[in-house]
Short mmCIF file of C-alpha atoms and ligand atoms in Angstrom, two decimals:
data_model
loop_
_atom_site.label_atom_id
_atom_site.label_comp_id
_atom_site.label_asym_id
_atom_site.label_seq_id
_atom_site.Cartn_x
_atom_site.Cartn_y
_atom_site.Cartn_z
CA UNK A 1 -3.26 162.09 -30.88
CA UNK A 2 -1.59 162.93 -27.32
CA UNK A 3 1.48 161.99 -28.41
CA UNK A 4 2.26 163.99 -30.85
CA UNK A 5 3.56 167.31 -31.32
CA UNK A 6 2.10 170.33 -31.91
CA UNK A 7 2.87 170.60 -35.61
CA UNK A 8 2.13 167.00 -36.22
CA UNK A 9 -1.62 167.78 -34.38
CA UNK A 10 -2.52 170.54 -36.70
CA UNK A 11 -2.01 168.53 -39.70
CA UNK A 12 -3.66 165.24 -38.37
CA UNK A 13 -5.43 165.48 -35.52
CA UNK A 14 -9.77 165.32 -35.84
CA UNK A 15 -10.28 163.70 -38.64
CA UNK A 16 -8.61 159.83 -39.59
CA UNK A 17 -9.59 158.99 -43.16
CA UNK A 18 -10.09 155.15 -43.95
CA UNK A 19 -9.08 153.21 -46.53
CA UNK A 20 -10.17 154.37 -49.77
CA UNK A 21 -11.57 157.92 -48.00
CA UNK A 22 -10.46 161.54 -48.48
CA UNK A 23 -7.21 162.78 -47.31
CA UNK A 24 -8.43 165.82 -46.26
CA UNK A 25 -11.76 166.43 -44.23
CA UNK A 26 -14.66 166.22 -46.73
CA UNK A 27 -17.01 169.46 -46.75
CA UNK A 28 -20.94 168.06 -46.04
CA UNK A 29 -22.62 170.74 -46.89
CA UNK A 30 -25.60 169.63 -46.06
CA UNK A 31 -28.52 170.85 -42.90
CA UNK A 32 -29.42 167.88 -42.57
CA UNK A 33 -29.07 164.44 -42.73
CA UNK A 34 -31.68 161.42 -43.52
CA UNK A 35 -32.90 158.17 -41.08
CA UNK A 36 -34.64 155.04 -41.81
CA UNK A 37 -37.03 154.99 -38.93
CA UNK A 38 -38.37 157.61 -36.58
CA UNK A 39 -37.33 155.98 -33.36
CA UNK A 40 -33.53 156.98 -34.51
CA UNK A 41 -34.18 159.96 -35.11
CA UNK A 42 -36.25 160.23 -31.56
CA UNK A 43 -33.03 159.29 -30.08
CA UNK A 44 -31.08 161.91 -31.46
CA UNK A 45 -33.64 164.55 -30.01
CA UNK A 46 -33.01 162.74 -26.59
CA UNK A 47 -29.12 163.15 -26.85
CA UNK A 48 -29.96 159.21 -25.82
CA UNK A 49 -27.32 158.56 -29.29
CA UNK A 50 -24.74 159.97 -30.87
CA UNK A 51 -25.32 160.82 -34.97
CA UNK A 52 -25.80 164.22 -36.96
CA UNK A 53 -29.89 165.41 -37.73
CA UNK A 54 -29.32 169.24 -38.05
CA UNK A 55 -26.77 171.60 -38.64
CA UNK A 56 -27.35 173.97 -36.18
CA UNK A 57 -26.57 171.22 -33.35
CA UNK A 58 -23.71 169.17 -35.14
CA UNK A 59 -21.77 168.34 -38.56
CA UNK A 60 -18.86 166.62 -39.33
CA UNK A 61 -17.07 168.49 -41.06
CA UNK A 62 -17.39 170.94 -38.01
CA UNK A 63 -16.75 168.33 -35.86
CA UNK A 64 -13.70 167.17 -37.26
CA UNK A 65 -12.14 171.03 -36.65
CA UNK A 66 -13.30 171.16 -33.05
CA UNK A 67 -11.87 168.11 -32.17
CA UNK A 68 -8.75 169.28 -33.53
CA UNK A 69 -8.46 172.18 -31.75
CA UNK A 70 -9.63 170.50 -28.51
CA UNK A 71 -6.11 168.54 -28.95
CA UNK A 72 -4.01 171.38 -29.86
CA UNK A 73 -5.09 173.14 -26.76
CA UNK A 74 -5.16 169.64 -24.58
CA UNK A 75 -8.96 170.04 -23.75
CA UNK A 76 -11.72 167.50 -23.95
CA UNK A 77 -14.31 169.28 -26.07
CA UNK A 78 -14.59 171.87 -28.44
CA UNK A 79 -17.51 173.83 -30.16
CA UNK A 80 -17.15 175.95 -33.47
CA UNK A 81 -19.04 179.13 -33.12
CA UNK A 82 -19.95 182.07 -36.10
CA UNK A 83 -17.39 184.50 -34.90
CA UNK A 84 -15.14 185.20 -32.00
CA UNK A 85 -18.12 187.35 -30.44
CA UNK A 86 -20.41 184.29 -30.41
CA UNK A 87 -17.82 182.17 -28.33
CA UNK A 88 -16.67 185.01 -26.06
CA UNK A 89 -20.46 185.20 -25.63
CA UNK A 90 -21.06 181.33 -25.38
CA UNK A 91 -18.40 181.03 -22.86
CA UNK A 92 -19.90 182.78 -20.27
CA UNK A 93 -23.61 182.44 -20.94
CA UNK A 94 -23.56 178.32 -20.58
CA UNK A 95 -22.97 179.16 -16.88
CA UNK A 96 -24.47 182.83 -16.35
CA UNK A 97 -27.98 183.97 -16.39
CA UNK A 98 -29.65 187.40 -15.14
CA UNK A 99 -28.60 188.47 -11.72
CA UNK A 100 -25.18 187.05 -11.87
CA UNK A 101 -21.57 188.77 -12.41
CA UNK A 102 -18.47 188.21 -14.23
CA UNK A 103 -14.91 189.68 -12.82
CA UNK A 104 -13.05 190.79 -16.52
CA UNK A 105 -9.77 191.81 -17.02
CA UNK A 106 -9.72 195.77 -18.18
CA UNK A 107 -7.49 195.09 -21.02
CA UNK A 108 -9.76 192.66 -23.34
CA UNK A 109 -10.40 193.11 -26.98
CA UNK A 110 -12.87 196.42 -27.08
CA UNK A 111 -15.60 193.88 -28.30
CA UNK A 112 -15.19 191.67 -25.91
CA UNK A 113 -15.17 194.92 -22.96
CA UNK A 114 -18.53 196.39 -24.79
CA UNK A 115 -20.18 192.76 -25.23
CA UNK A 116 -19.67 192.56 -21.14
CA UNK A 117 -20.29 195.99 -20.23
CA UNK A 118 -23.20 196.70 -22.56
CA UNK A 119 -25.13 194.05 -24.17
CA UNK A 120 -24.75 191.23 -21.72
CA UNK A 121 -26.12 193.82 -18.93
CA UNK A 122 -29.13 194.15 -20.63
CA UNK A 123 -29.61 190.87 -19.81
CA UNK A 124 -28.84 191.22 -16.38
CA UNK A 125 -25.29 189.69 -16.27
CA UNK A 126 -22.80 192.37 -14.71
CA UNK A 127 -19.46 192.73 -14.91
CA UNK A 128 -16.39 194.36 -13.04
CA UNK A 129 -12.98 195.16 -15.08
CA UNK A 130 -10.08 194.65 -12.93
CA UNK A 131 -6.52 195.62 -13.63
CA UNK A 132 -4.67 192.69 -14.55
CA UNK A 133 -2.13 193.46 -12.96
CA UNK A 134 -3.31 194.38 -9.66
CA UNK A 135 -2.43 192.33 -6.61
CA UNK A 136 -4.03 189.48 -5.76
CA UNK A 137 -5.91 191.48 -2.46
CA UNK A 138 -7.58 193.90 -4.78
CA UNK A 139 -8.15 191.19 -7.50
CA UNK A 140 -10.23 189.41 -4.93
CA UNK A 141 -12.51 192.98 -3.77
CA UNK A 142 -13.99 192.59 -7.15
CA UNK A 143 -15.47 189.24 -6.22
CA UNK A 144 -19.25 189.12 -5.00
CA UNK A 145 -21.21 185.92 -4.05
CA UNK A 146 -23.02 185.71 -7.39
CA UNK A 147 -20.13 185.78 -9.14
CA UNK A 148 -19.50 182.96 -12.01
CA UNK A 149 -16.44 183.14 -13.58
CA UNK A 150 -13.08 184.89 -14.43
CA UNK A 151 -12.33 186.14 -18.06
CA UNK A 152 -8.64 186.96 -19.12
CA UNK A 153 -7.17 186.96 -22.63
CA UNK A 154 -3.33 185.53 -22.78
CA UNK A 155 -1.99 188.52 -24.68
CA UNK A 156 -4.48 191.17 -24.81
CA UNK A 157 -5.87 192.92 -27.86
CA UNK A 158 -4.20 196.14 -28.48
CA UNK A 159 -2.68 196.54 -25.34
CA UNK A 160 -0.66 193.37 -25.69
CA UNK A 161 -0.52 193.06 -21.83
CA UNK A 162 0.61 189.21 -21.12
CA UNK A 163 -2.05 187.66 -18.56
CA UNK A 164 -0.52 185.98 -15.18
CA UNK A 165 -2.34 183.02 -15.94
CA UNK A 166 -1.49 181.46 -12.79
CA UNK A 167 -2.56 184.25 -10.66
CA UNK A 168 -5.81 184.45 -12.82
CA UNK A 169 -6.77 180.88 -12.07
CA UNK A 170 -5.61 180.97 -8.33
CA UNK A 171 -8.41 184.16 -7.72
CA UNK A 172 -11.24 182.43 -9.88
CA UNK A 173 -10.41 178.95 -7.96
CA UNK A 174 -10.39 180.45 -4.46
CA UNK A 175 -13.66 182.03 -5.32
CA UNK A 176 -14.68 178.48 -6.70
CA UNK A 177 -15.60 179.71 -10.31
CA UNK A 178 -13.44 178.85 -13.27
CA UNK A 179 -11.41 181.06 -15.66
CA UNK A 180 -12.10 181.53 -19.04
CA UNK A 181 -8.99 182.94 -21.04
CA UNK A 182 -9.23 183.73 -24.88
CA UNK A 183 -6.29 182.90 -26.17
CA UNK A 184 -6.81 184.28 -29.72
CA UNK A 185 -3.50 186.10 -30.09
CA UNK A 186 -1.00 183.26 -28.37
CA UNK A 187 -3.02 180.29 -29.92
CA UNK A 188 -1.91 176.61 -28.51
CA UNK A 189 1.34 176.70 -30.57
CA UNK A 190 2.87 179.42 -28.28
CA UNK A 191 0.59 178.96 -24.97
CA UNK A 192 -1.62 176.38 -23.84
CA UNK A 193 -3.75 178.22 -21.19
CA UNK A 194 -4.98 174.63 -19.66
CA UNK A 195 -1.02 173.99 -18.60
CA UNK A 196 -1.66 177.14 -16.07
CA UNK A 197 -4.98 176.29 -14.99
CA UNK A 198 -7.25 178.08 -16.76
CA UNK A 199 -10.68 175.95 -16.95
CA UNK A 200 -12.11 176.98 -20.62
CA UNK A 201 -10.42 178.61 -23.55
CA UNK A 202 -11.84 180.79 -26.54
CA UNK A 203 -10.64 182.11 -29.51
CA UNK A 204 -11.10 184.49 -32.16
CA UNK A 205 -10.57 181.60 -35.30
CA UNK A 206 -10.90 184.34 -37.49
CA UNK A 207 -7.72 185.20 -36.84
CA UNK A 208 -4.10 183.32 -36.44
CA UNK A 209 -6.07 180.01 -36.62
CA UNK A 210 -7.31 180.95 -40.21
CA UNK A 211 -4.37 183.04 -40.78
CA UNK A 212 -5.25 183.95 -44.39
CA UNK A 213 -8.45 186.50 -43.64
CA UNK A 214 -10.60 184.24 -44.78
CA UNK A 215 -13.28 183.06 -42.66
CA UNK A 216 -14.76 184.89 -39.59
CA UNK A 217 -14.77 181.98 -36.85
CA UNK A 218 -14.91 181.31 -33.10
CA UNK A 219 -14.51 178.43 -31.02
CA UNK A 220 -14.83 177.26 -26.98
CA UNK A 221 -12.64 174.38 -25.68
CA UNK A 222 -13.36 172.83 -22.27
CA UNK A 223 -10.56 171.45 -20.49
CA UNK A 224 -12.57 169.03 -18.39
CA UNK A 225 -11.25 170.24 -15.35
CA UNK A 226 -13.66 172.55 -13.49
CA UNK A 227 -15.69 170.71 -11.13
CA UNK A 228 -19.24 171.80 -11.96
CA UNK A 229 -20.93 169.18 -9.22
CA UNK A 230 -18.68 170.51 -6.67
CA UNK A 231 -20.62 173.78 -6.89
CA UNK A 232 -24.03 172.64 -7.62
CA UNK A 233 -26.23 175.11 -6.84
CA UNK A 234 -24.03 177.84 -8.58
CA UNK A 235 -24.35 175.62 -11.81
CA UNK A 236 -27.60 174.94 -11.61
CA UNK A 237 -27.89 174.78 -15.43
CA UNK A 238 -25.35 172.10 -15.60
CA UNK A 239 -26.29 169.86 -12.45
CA UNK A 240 -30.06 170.17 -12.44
CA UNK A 241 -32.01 168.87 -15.26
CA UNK A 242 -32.93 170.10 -18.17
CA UNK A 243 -36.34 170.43 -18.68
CA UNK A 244 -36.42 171.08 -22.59
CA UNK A 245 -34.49 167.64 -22.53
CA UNK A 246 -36.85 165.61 -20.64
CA UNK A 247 -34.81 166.15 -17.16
CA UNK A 248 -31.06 165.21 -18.48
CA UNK A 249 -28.72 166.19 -16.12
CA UNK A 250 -25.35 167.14 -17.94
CA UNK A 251 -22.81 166.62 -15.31
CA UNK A 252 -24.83 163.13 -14.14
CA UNK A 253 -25.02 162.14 -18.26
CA UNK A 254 -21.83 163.45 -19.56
CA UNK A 255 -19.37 163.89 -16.63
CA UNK A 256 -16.32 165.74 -18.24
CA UNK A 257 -18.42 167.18 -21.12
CA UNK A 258 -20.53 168.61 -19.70
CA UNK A 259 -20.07 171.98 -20.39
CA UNK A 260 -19.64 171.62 -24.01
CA UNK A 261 -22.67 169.09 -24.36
CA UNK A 262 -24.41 171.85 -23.03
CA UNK A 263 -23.31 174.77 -25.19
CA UNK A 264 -23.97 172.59 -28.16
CA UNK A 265 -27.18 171.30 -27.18
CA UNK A 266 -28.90 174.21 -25.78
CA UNK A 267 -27.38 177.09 -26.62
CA UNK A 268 -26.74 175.86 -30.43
CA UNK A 269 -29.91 175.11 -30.32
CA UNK A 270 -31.60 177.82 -28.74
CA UNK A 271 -29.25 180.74 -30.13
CA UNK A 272 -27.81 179.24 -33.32
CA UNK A 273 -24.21 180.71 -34.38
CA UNK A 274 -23.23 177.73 -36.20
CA UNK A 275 -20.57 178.19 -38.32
CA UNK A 276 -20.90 176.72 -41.80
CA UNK A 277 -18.97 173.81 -43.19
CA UNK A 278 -17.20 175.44 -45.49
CA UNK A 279 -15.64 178.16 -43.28
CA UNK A 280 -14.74 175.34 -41.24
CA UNK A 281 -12.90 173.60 -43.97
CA UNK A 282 -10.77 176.58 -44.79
CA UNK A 283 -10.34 177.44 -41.15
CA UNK A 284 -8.54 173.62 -41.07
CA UNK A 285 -6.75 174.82 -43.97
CA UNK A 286 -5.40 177.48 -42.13
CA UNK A 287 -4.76 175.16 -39.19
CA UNK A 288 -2.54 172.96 -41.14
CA UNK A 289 0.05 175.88 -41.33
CA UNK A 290 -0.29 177.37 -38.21
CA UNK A 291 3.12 176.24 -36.66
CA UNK A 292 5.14 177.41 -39.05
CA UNK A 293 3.17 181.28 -39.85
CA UNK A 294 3.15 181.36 -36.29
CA UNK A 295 7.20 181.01 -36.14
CA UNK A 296 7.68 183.23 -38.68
CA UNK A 297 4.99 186.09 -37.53
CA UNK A 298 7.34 186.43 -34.30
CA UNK A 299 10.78 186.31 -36.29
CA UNK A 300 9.14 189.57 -38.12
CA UNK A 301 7.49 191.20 -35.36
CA UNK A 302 10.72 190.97 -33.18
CA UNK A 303 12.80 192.18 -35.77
CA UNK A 304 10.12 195.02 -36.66
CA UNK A 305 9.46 195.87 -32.73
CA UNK A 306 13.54 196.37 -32.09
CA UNK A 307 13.38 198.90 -35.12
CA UNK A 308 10.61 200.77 -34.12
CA UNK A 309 11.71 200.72 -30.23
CA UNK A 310 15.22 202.25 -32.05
CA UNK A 311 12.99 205.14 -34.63
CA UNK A 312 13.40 208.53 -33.19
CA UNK A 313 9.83 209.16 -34.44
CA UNK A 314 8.51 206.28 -31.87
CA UNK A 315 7.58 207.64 -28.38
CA UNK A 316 7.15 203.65 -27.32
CA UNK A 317 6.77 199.91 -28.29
CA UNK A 318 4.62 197.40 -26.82
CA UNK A 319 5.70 194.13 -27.43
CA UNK A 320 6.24 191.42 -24.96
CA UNK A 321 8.79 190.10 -26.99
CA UNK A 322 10.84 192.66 -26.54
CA UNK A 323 13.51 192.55 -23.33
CA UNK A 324 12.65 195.72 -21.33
CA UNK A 325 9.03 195.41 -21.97
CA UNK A 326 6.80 195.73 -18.74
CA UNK A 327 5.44 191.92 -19.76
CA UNK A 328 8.64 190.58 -21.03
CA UNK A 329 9.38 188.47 -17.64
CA UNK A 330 5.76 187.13 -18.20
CA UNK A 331 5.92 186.47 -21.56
CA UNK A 332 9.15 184.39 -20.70
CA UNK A 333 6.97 181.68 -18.54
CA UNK A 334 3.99 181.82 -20.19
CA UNK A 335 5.30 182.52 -24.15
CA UNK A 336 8.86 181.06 -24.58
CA UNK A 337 8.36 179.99 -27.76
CA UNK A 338 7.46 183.65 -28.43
CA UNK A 339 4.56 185.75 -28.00
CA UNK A 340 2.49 186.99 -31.57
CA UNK A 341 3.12 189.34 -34.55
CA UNK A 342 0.93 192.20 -33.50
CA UNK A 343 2.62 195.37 -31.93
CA UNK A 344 1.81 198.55 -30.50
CA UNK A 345 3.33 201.63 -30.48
CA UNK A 346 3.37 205.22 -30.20
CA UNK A 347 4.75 208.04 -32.02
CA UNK A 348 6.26 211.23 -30.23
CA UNK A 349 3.68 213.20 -32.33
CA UNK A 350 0.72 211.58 -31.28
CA UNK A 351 -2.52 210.87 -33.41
CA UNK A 352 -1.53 213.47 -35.98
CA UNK A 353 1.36 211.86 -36.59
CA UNK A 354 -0.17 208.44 -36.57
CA UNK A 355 -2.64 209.29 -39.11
CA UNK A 356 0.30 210.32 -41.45
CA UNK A 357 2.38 207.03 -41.03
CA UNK A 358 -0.56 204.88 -41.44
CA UNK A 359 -1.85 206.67 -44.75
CA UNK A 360 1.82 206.86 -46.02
CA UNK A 361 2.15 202.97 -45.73
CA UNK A 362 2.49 201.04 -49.45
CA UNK A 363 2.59 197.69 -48.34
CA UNK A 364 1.01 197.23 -44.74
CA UNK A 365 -3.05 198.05 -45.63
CA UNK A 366 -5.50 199.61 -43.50
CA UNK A 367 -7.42 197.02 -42.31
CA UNK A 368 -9.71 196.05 -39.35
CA UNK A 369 -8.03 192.70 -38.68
CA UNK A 370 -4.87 191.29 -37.40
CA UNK A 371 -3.12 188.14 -37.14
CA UNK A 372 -3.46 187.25 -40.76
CA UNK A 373 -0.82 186.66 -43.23
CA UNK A 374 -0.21 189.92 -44.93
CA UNK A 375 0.99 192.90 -42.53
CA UNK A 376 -1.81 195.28 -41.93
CA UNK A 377 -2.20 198.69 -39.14
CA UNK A 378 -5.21 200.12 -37.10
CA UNK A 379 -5.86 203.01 -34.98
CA UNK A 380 -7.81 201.22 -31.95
CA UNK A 381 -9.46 204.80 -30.88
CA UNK A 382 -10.66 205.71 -33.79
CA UNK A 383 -11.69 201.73 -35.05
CA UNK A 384 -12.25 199.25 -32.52
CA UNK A 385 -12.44 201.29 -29.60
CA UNK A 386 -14.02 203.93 -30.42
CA UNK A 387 -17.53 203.23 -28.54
CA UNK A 388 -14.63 203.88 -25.38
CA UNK A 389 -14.19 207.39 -23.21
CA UNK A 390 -11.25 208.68 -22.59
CA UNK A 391 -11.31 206.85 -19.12
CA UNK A 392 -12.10 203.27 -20.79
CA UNK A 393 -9.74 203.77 -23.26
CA UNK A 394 -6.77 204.20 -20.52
CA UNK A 395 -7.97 201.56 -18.64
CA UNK A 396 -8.11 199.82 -22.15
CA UNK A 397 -4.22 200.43 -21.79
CA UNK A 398 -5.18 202.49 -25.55
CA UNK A 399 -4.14 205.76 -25.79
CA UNK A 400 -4.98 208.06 -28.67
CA UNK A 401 -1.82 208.05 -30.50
CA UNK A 402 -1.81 204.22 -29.92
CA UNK A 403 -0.88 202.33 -33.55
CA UNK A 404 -1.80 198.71 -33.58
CA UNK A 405 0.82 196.93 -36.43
CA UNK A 406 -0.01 193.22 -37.16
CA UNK A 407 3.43 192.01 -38.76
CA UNK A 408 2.36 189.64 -41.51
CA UNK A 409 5.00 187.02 -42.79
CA UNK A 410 6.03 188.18 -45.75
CA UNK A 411 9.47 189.23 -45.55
CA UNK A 412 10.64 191.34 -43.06
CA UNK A 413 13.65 193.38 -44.95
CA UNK A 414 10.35 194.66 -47.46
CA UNK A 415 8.07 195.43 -44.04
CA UNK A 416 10.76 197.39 -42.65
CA UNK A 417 11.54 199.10 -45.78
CA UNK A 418 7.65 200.19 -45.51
CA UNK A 419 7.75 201.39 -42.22
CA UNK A 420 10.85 203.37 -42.86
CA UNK A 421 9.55 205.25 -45.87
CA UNK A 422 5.62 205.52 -44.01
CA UNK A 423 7.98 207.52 -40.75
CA UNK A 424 9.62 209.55 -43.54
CA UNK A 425 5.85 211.42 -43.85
CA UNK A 426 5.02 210.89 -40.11
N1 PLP B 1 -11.09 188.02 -29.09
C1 PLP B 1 -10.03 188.73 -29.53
C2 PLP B 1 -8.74 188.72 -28.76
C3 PLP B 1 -10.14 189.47 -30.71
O1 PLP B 1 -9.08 190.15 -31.15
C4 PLP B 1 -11.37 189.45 -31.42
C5 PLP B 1 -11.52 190.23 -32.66
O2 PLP B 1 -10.69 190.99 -33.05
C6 PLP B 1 -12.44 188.71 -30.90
C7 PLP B 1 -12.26 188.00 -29.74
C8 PLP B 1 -13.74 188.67 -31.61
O3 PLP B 1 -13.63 187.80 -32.69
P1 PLP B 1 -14.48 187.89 -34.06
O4 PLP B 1 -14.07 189.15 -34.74
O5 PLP B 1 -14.08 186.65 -34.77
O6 PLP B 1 -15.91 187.90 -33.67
#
C-alpha cells in the first residue's frame, strides 16, 4: 500500500478481502485455532511457520489492524497491545532488563513518567527525565554506558510541548541506542516520527486512533531501522539466542523484524496484554475516519485556542498551533498539517477558578480522556498527575491552575458558546 495516501491507507490498508470475502475485516473471536497433525502445530511453537494457534501470540483480526498502522506510520511491524501503558511498557522492556537505564523526556504523559520512575525501577530499569528542550550538551550528561534507549512523545500530554524529533534521534544515535517516540496525540496523519529518525513508535490507540471512546488500546511499530547487530552485546536479547525458543536468534532469523518478532513472541507470550478482537475491530473502525476527525479536531481547537488566548479570564494558552506559542516554530516542521485538538490553558484565577469553569461547562464533560470525538476537560493535578509533587509537576510543564480542553469535532460555534457561558461563572 506505499503508494497511497494517507487517507486512502486508513481505509484499505491490512486487510485485502478476496473474491466472495468480507468487505470489512471479519472479527475471529476465537483463542484458538484447530490443526490436522501435531507436527504443524510443533512448527508453530518453533516460529519455524507462519499460522495462528493462540490468541495471546497472534489473530487476524489483530493482525490485520497492526499491519495497518505499520503503513500509516511507514514501519515494518506492528503489535496491538491492551492499553497504551502495555506498549509504552513493551517498548522499552523488549530491549531493557534490570541494571539498565532509559534517558525520558520530563514532559511525558504522567503515566508514562510514573510507569518509568516507579514501577519499572522496581525492576531495576532506571530512568533520567531530561528537559526537552535542553541543549544538546546537557541532553547528552544524562547518558550512562548502560543506557538503552531514548523516549520522547511528539506532542506531549498536557504540556503539549512539540518534541525536536531530530535532535531526539541525533542524542539517542550518537549514544548508539534508538528513540522511541509515542506519538499518540500527532498520530501518522499529522507526523510520521520515522521521517525524523525516530527508530520505534507507540501509541495510546485508545485515543485519536479510536476516536469515539470506545476501546482502550495500544500499539508498537518498528521502523526497521535500528541496527540491533551493530550493537550486539547491548541487545543481547535480540542477537543471542533464545533459549525458551530452542536457540533462535531474532536478528539472524528475522533481520528487520526483529524487534517486533520478539515483543510478540516473548513478551506476548510471557506477559500477555493482548488486546481482544473485537476492540480491534472497532479500533479499525475508528481508523477508517481518522483523516478527516483529525482535520476537523484542529479546525476547532485553533479556532477555540485564539478565543481563549483573547478571554480576559485566561492567564495563558498552550497550543502549538497557535503563532506566538513557545513550540509554534516546531510544530511548523514537524506538524504542518497541524498539530491535535487538545489545549491547555490557564486562568488568571488559578485552580479556584478552574474548578468553577470546568463544573459550569454544559456541553464539554468531565472526563478522564482526550482525543475522542466529543469535547471533554481535565484538571491534570488533581487527575492524572496527581501521584506528582509540586517539583514533578513543574517539570511536568503542569501547573496547578493548568486546564487540559480536548476540542471534540462537533461544531465549534456550540463549543465556544460553552466555553463562553462556563468563563461567565469562572
Ligand atoms: N501515551 C499518551 C500520550 C497518553 O496520553 C496515554 C493516556 O492518556 C497513554 C500513553 C496511555 O494509554 P492508555 O490509557 O491507553 O493505557
Amino acid at each position: 500500500m506505499s503508494d497511497y495516501r494517507i487517507e486512502t491507507k486508513c481505509l484499505h490498508s491490512g486487510y485485502t478481502p478476496g473474491n466472495g470475502e468480507p468487505r470489512q475485516i471479519p472479527i475471529y473471536q476465537s483463542t484458538t485455532f484447530k490443526y490436522d497433525t501435531s507436527e504443524e502445530m510443533g512448527k508453530l511453537f518453533d516460529l519455524e511457520s507462519n499460522g495462528y494457534f493462540y490468541t495471546r501470540l497472534q489473530n487476524p483480526t489483530n493482525d490485520s489492524v497492526a499491519a495497518k498502522i505499520a503503513d500509516l506510520e511507514g514501519g515494518v511491524g506492528a503489535i496491538l497491545t491492551s492499553s497504551g501503558q502495555a506498549a509504552t511498557f513493551y517498548s522499552l522492556f523488549n530491549i531493557c532488563e534490570a541494571g539498565d537505564h532509559v534517558v525520558c523526556s520530563s514532559t511525558v504523559y504522567g503515566g508514562t513518567f510514573n510507569l518509568l520512575g516507579v514501577t519499572m525501577k522496581k525492576l531495576g530499569i532506571d530512568a533520567t527525565f531530561v528537559d526537552p528542550d535542553a541543549p544538546i550538551e546537557e541532553l547528552n550528561k544524562a547518558f550512562r554506558p548502560n543506557t538503552k534507549a531514548v523516549f520522547g512523545e511528539t506532542i506531549a500530554n498536557p504540556a503539549l510541548v512539540v518534541l525536536d524529533i531530530e535532535k531526539f534521534a541525533k542524542i539517542a544515535h550518537d549514544h548508539e541506542v534508538p528513540l522511541i517516540v509515542d506519538n499518540t496525540f500527532a498520530t501518522p496523519v499529522n507526523c510520521r516520527p520515522f521521517e525524523w529518525g525516530a527508530d520505534i513508535v507507540t501509541h495510546s490507540t485508545t485515543k485519536y486512533m479510536d476516536g469515539h471512546a470506545a476501546q482502550v488500546g495500544g500499539v508498537i511499530v518498528d521502523s526497521g531501522n535500528f541496527d540491533w547487530s551493530k550493537y550486539g552485546d547491548k541487545y543481547h536479547g535480540l542477537t543471542r539466542p533464545d533459549e525458551s525458543y530452542h536457540g533462535i536468534v531474532y536478528t539472524e532469523r528475522f533481520g528487520k523484524l526483529a524487534y517486533i518478532t520478539k515483543a510478540t513472541s516473548q513478551l506476548m507470550r510471557d506477559l500477555g496484554s493482548i488486546p481482544s478482537p473485537m476492540n480491534c475491530f472497532l479500533l479499525n473502525l475508528g481508523l477508517e475516519s481518522m483523516p478527516l476527525r483529525v482535520e476537523r479536531h484542529c479546525y476547532n481547537a485553533s479556532k477555540v485556542a485564539e478565543y481563549l488566548n483573547s478571554h480576559e479570564k485566561v492567564a495563558h494558552v498552550n497550543y502549538a498551533g497557535l503563532p506566538g506559542d513557545k513550540y509554534h516554530e516546531l510544530a511548523k516542521k514537524y506538524l504542518p498539517k497541524g498539530t491535535c485538538g487538545v489545549i491547555s490553558f490557564e486562568l488568571k484565577d488559578g485552580r479556584e477558578a478552574a474548578v468553577r469553569f470546568m463544573d459550569g461547562l454544559k456541553l464539554a464533560s468531565i472526563a478522564t480522556h482526550v482525543a475522542d470525538a466529543k469535547t471533554c476537560v481535565l484538571h491534570p493535578a488533581s487527575h492524572t498527575h496527581r501521584q506528582m509533587n509540586d517539583e514533578q509537576l513543574a517539570e511536568a510543564g503542569v501547573s496547578p491552575g493548568l486546564i487540559r480542553l480536548s476540542v471534540g469535532i462537533e461544531n465549534v460555534e456550540d463549543i465556544l458558546a460553552d466555553l463562553e457561558q462556563a468563563l461567565k461563572l469562572a
